Amino acid sequence: MSNSSVTMDKLVALCKARGIIFPGSEIYGGMGNTWDYGPVGVEIKNNIKRAWWKRFVQESENSYGVDAAILMNPRVWEASGHTTSFTDPKMDCKKCKTRHRADNLIEAHSKGAVNPDLMSNEEMQAYIQEHQVHCPVCGGFDWTPIRTFNLMFETSRGVTDESQNKIYLRPETAQGEFVNFLNVQRTTRAKIPFGIAQIGKAFRNEITPGNFIFRTIEFEQMEHQWFCKAGTDEAFYREYKQKAMQFLLDLGFKAEHLRFHDHDKLAHYAKEACDIQYLYPMGWQELNGIHNRTDYDLSRHQEYSGKGLQYVDPVDGSRFIPYVIEYSIGADRLMLAVLSEAYEEQTLEGGDVRNVLHFHPAIAAYKAAILPLQKNLAPKARQVWNNLKRRFPVIYDEAGSIGKRYRRQDEIGTPYCITIDFETMENDTVTIRDRDTMEQVRLDEEGIVSFLLEKIAF
Ligand code: ATP
């Protein structure tokens, strides 16, 4: 397990109880593999996205953001190859009518010893027969043949039936960055190498069980494409592997919970590819991907759109289609990793148990909670709250014993609790309790601001 006390059931229960993540469309009985972020969860997820954007756009020497449309000209998906090859090998269990991915069945059956990525559909079918791979749901052994299943969600546009055209909900954000390559280059006057980043929704008609927010049919991706000259690509690929890993370590992940997984089987256009895997409660799984995509994407878009996408080198006038190093990470999959890594069920002296989310203060929904020790201190506490909330996301709570209020904040990962007590009325100082150590220090109001600014910096 990723840490000693976390299980998926405990995370799901905590998220639901504390307004982090709710089942999607819950009052209608839910909808498989969809989840809604609640008041605390939306803040945490926004902070994760902000930290990523800060690192890969704001602090990058030469990277620029875009926010492209989800619905794109369907020719985009022909050029990218998604209409023909964005497929999963599915099998149905005839006994319990559940649907499965043949590659996942083989991987689970062989406990990772066999790599189904290297097998054709016929080879997978033969393996399942030969090794008698049974249905993980009902235990039966009565499979339909493998059929390929396109993961793109289709919809249509147009007001009358005759004018209807099939279009797709994008299955990845990357194509929005590729089709805007020249727009961004021209308007920023960026010179190669440079990057284009985007955070946005993507949709995949996933047929396998989700493992909470690990695999959903609607999710957010954070993608960064680095455009460079052929010949420099391998060094940049190595650099992005390290940058992707460093970002996770800086967020507070333990190095032993992360590992690189280099791909044996590469997509036909890819020169090198790897994932970073995280030790989730259900085991090692892909958290993000880094790919050397060569000049495949821009060449294909040049061919299918008929528009020249060559870069002209301002120094020597040479024209070329750049290579692309892609770094892609799911915001929701990262959120699940952040929650798993942060979760602790801690037994305190005296036997009390508290649940704590120990994540980086930059990720916390609220940087501090303002708590009057007693109700009659509320006016002063509200004054402190009003001053602080203009500068930081902070929360006010006067309901229940101080111990219970501390526990509520621990459970949503609020890093600091600011308590207004009788001494506050005398000398305008407050106590600040640290979520992780539970130690307290006294500070004046000026002191709180610089204290919080320093602690939440990422
Ligand atoms: P997997 O093999 O787990 O399906 P993938 O290799 O198809 O993932 P990519 O197409 O490389 O994934 O997508 C990049 C990133 O987007 C993944 O590393 C993951 O973080 C995220 N992602 C992909 N599919 C999903 C999904 N269904 N739900 C949540 N996040 C996803």
CSV table of C-alpha atoms in Angstrom, one decimal, residues 136-395:
chain,number,residue,atom,x,y,z
A,136,PRO,CA,-13.3,-11.6,-12.2
A,137,VAL,CA,-16.9,-10.7,-11.4
A,138,CYS,CA,-18.8,-14.0,-11.5
A,139,GLY,CA,-16.0,-16.6,-11.9
A,140,GLY,CA,-17.5,-17.9,-15.1
A,141,PHE,CA,-15.5,-18.9,-18.2
A,142,ASP,CA,-17.8,-18.1,-21.1
A,143,TRP,CA,-16.4,-15.2,-23.2
A,144,THR,CA,-17.4,-13.5,-26.4
A,145,PRO,CA,-14.6,-13.1,-28.9
A,146,ILE,CA,-12.5,-10.0,-28.6
A,147,ARG,CA,-13.9,-7.0,-30.4
A,148,THR,CA,-12.2,-3.6,-30.7
A,149,PHE,CA,-14.1,-0.8,-29.2
A,150,ASN,CA,-13.5,2.9,-30.0
A,151,LEU,CA,-13.2,5.0,-26.9
A,152,MET,CA,-14.3,8.3,-28.3
A,153,PHE,CA,-17.7,9.7,-27.4
A,154,GLU,CA,-19.7,10.7,-30.4
A,155,THR,CA,-22.2,13.4,-30.7
A,156,SER,CA,-23.7,15.3,-33.6
A,157,ARG,CA,-24.1,18.9,-34.7
A,158,GLY,CA,-26.7,20.6,-36.9
A,159,VAL,CA,-30.4,21.5,-36.5
A,160,THR,CA,-32.0,19.1,-38.9
A,161,ASP,CA,-31.4,15.4,-39.4
A,162,GLU,CA,-30.1,15.9,-42.9
A,163,SER,CA,-27.4,18.4,-41.8
A,164,GLN,CA,-26.3,16.3,-38.9
A,165,ASN,CA,-22.6,15.6,-38.7
A,166,LYS,CA,-20.8,13.3,-36.4
A,167,ILE,CA,-18.4,15.0,-34.1
A,168,TYR,CA,-16.5,13.8,-31.0
A,169,LEU,CA,-15.9,14.9,-27.5
A,170,ARG,CA,-12.1,15.2,-27.4
A,171,PRO,CA,-10.4,12.1,-25.9
A,172,GLU,CA,-7.2,14.2,-25.1
A,173,THR,CA,-6.3,17.8,-24.9
A,174,ALA,CA,-3.1,17.5,-27.0
A,175,GLN,CA,-4.6,18.1,-30.4
A,176,GLY,CA,-5.8,21.6,-29.3
A,177,GLU,CA,-2.1,22.4,-28.7
A,178,PHE,CA,-0.9,20.9,-32.0
A,179,VAL,CA,-3.5,22.7,-34.2
A,180,ASN,CA,-2.5,26.0,-32.5
A,181,PHE,CA,1.2,25.5,-32.9
A,182,LEU,CA,1.7,28.3,-35.5
A,183,ASN,CA,-0.9,30.6,-33.9
A,184,VAL,CA,1.1,30.5,-30.6
A,185,GLN,CA,4.5,30.7,-32.3
A,186,ARG,CA,3.5,33.7,-34.4
A,187,THR,CA,1.8,35.7,-31.6
A,188,THR,CA,4.4,35.1,-29.0
A,189,ARG,CA,7.3,35.2,-31.5
A,190,ALA,CA,8.6,32.1,-29.6
A,191,LYS,CA,11.8,30.5,-30.9
A,192,ILE,CA,12.2,26.7,-31.0
A,193,PRO,CA,12.5,25.1,-28.5
A,194,PHE,CA,9.3,26.2,-26.8
A,195,GLY,CA,6.2,24.7,-25.1
A,196,ILE,CA,2.4,24.9,-25.3
A,197,ALA,CA,0.4,23.8,-22.3
A,198,GLN,CA,-3.2,23.2,-21.7
A,199,ILE,CA,-5.5,22.1,-18.8
A,200,GLY,CA,-8.9,20.9,-19.9
A,201,LYS,CA,-11.6,18.2,-20.0
A,202,ALA,CA,-11.2,15.0,-22.0
A,203,PHE,CA,-13.7,12.2,-22.4
A,204,ARG,CA,-13.2,8.5,-23.0
A,205,ASN,CA,-15.9,5.8,-23.1
A,206,GLU,CA,-13.9,3.6,-20.7
A,207,ILE,CA,-15.4,0.2,-20.1
A,208,THR,CA,-13.3,-1.0,-17.2
A,209,PRO,CA,-14.0,-0.3,-13.5
A,210,GLY,CA,-12.8,3.1,-12.4
A,211,ASN,CA,-11.1,2.7,-9.0
A,212,PHE,CA,-12.7,5.9,-7.8
A,213,ILE,CA,-11.3,8.9,-9.7
A,214,PHE,CA,-8.4,6.9,-11.2
A,215,ARG,CA,-10.3,6.1,-14.4
A,216,THR,CA,-13.4,8.1,-15.2
A,217,ILE,CA,-15.2,8.7,-18.5
A,218,GLU,CA,-14.9,12.5,-18.1
A,219,PHE,CA,-11.6,13.8,-16.6
A,220,GLU,CA,-9.1,16.7,-16.8
A,221,GLN,CA,-5.7,16.5,-18.4
A,222,MET,CA,-2.8,18.8,-17.9
A,223,GLU,CA,-0.6,18.5,-21.0
A,224,HIS,CA,2.6,20.2,-22.1
A,225,GLN,CA,4.0,19.8,-25.6
A,226,TRP,CA,7.6,20.8,-26.1
A,227,PHE,CA,8.5,21.6,-29.7
A,228,CYS,CA,12.1,21.1,-30.6
A,229,LYS,CA,14.5,20.4,-33.4
A,230,ALA,CA,15.2,16.8,-34.4
A,231,GLY,CA,18.5,15.8,-32.8
A,232,THR,CA,17.8,17.7,-29.6
A,233,ASP,CA,14.7,15.5,-28.9
A,234,GLU,CA,16.4,12.7,-26.9
A,235,ALA,CA,18.0,15.2,-24.4
A,236,PHE,CA,14.7,17.0,-23.9
A,237,TYR,CA,12.9,13.7,-23.4
A,238,ARG,CA,15.3,12.9,-20.6
A,239,GLU,CA,14.9,16.4,-19.2
A,240,TYR,CA,11.1,16.1,-19.2
A,241,LYS,CA,11.2,12.8,-17.4
A,242,GLN,CA,13.2,14.4,-14.6
A,243,LYS,CA,11.0,17.6,-14.5
A,244,ALA,CA,7.8,15.4,-14.3
A,245,MET,CA,9.4,13.4,-11.4
A,246,GLN,CA,10.7,16.5,-9.6
A,247,PHE,CA,7.2,18.1,-9.7
A,248,LEU,CA,5.8,15.1,-7.8
A,249,LEU,CA,8.6,15.1,-5.3
A,250,ASP,CA,8.2,18.8,-4.6
A,251,LEU,CA,4.5,18.2,-4.0
A,252,GLY,CA,5.5,15.9,-1.2
A,253,PHE,CA,5.4,12.4,-2.7
A,254,LYS,CA,7.9,9.9,-1.2
A,255,ALA,CA,10.4,8.8,-3.8
A,256,GLU,CA,9.8,5.1,-2.9
A,257,HIS,CA,6.1,5.5,-4.0
A,258,LEU,CA,7.1,6.6,-7.5
A,259,ARG,CA,8.8,4.8,-10.3
A,260,PHE,CA,9.5,5.1,-14.1
A,261,HIS,CA,8.0,2.5,-16.3
A,262,ASP,CA,9.6,2.5,-19.8
A,263,HIS,CA,7.4,1.2,-22.5
A,264,ASP,CA,8.5,-1.9,-24.4
A,265,LYS,CA,5.9,-1.5,-27.1
A,266,LEU,CA,5.9,1.9,-28.7
A,267,ALA,CA,3.1,3.5,-30.8
A,268,HIS,CA,4.3,3.5,-34.5
A,269,TYR,CA,5.1,7.3,-34.3
A,270,ALA,CA,6.8,7.3,-30.9
A,271,LYS,CA,10.5,7.1,-30.5
A,272,GLU,CA,10.6,6.8,-26.7
A,273,ALA,CA,7.9,6.6,-24.1
A,274,CYS,CA,7.5,6.0,-20.4
A,275,ASP,CA,5.0,6.5,-17.5
A,276,ILE,CA,5.6,7.5,-14.0
A,277,GLN,CA,3.7,5.1,-11.9
A,278,TYR,CA,2.5,5.7,-8.3
A,279,LEU,CA,1.8,3.1,-5.7
A,280,TYR,CA,-2.0,3.7,-5.4
A,281,PRO,CA,-4.0,1.8,-2.7
A,282,MET,CA,-4.8,-0.8,-5.5
A,283,GLY,CA,-1.1,-1.1,-6.5
A,284,TRP,CA,1.4,0.4,-9.0
A,285,GLN,CA,-0.5,2.3,-11.8
A,286,GLU,CA,0.2,4.9,-14.4
A,287,LEU,CA,0.0,8.5,-13.0
A,288,ASN,CA,1.4,10.3,-16.1
A,289,GLY,CA,3.1,9.8,-19.4
A,290,ILE,CA,6.1,11.3,-21.2
A,291,HIS,CA,6.4,10.6,-24.9
A,292,ASN,CA,8.9,11.5,-27.7
A,293,ARG,CA,6.3,11.8,-30.5
A,294,THR,CA,8.8,12.8,-33.2
A,295,ASP,CA,7.3,15.1,-36.0
A,296,TYR,CA,4.3,12.8,-36.4
A,297,ASP,CA,1.6,15.1,-35.1
A,298,LEU,CA,2.4,18.2,-36.9
A,299,SER,CA,3.2,16.3,-40.1
A,300,ARG,CA,-0.2,14.6,-40.0
A,301,HIS,CA,-2.0,17.9,-39.4
A,302,GLN,CA,0.0,19.5,-42.2
A,303,GLU,CA,-1.1,16.6,-44.5
A,304,TYR,CA,-4.8,16.5,-43.5
A,305,SER,CA,-5.3,20.3,-43.2
A,306,GLY,CA,-3.3,21.2,-46.3
A,307,LYS,CA,-1.8,24.1,-44.2
A,308,GLY,CA,2.0,24.4,-43.9
A,309,LEU,CA,3.1,23.9,-40.3
A,310,GLN,CA,6.8,24.2,-40.8
A,311,TYR,CA,8.8,26.4,-38.5
A,312,VAL,CA,11.3,28.8,-40.1
A,313,ASP,CA,14.5,29.1,-38.2
A,314,PRO,CA,15.2,32.9,-37.9
A,315,VAL,CA,19.0,32.4,-37.8
A,316,ASP,CA,19.7,30.1,-40.8
A,317,GLY,CA,16.3,30.3,-42.6
A,318,SER,CA,15.9,26.5,-42.6
A,319,ARG,CA,12.3,25.1,-42.5
A,320,PHE,CA,11.4,22.0,-40.6
A,321,ILE,CA,8.5,20.3,-38.7
A,322,PRO,CA,9.5,20.2,-35.1
A,323,TYR,CA,9.7,17.1,-32.9
A,324,VAL,CA,7.4,17.0,-29.9
A,325,ILE,CA,8.1,15.9,-26.3
A,326,GLU,CA,4.7,15.3,-24.6
A,327,TYR,CA,4.2,15.3,-20.9
A,328,SER,CA,0.6,14.4,-19.9
A,329,ILE,CA,-0.9,14.0,-16.5
A,330,GLY,CA,-4.5,13.6,-15.4
A,331,ALA,CA,-5.6,16.2,-12.8
A,332,ASP,CA,-8.0,13.7,-11.2
A,333,ARG,CA,-5.5,10.9,-11.2
A,334,LEU,CA,-3.0,13.2,-9.6
A,335,MET,CA,-5.6,14.3,-7.1
A,336,LEU,CA,-6.2,10.6,-6.1
A,337,ALA,CA,-2.4,10.1,-5.7
A,338,VAL,CA,-2.2,13.3,-3.6
A,339,LEU,CA,-5.0,12.1,-1.3
A,340,SER,CA,-3.6,8.6,-1.0
A,341,GLU,CA,-0.2,9.9,-0.2
A,342,ALA,CA,-1.5,12.4,2.3
A,343,TYR,CA,-4.0,10.2,4.2
A,344,GLU,CA,-3.1,9.0,7.7
A,345,GLU,CA,-5.1,7.4,10.4
A,346,GLN,CA,-3.0,8.4,13.4
A,347,THR,CA,-3.3,7.0,16.9
A,348,LEU,CA,-2.6,9.7,19.5
A,349,GLU,CA,-1.2,9.4,23.0
A,350,GLY,CA,-4.2,8.3,25.1
A,351,GLY,CA,-5.6,6.2,22.3
A,352,ASP,CA,-7.6,8.7,20.3
A,353,VAL,CA,-7.5,8.3,16.5
A,354,ARG,CA,-7.5,11.2,14.1
A,355,ASN,CA,-7.6,11.1,10.3
A,356,VAL,CA,-5.3,13.6,8.7
A,357,LEU,CA,-4.5,14.7,5.2
A,358,HIS,CA,-0.9,15.8,5.3
A,359,PHE,CA,-0.5,17.4,1.9
A,360,HIS,CA,1.6,20.5,1.0
A,361,PRO,CA,-0.1,23.7,2.3
A,362,ALA,CA,-0.2,24.9,-1.3
A,363,ILE,CA,-2.7,22.1,-2.1
A,364,ALA,CA,-5.0,22.6,0.9
A,365,ALA,CA,-8.5,24.0,0.3
A,366,TYR,CA,-8.1,26.4,3.2
A,367,LYS,CA,-4.7,27.6,4.4
A,368,ALA,CA,-6.0,28.2,7.9
A,369,ALA,CA,-9.2,27.8,10.0
A,370,ILE,CA,-10.1,30.7,12.4
A,371,LEU,CA,-11.6,29.3,15.6
A,372,PRO,CA,-12.8,31.3,18.6
A,373,LEU,CA,-12.0,29.3,21.7
A,374,GLN,CA,-15.5,30.2,23.1
A,375,LYS,CA,-18.6,31.7,21.6
A,376,ASN,CA,-18.1,35.1,23.3
A,377,LEU,CA,-14.8,35.5,21.5
A,378,ALA,CA,-16.6,35.2,18.1
A,379,PRO,CA,-16.7,39.0,17.3
A,380,LYS,CA,-12.9,39.2,17.6
A,381,ALA,CA,-12.4,36.0,15.7
A,382,ARG,CA,-14.7,37.3,12.9
A,383,GLN,CA,-12.5,40.4,12.7
A,384,VAL,CA,-9.4,38.3,12.3
A,385,TRP,CA,-11.2,36.2,9.7
A,386,ASN,CA,-12.3,39.3,7.7
A,387,ASN,CA,-8.8,40.6,7.6
A,388,LEU,CA,-7.3,37.3,6.5
A,389,LYS,CA,-9.8,36.2,3.9
A,390,ARG,CA,-8.9,39.1,1.7
A,391,ARG,CA,-5.4,37.5,1.4
A,392,PHE,CA,-5.9,33.8,1.8
A,393,PRO,CA,-8.6,31.1,1.4
A,394,VAL,CA,-9.5,30.7,5.1
A,395,ILE,CA,-12.5,29.2,6.9
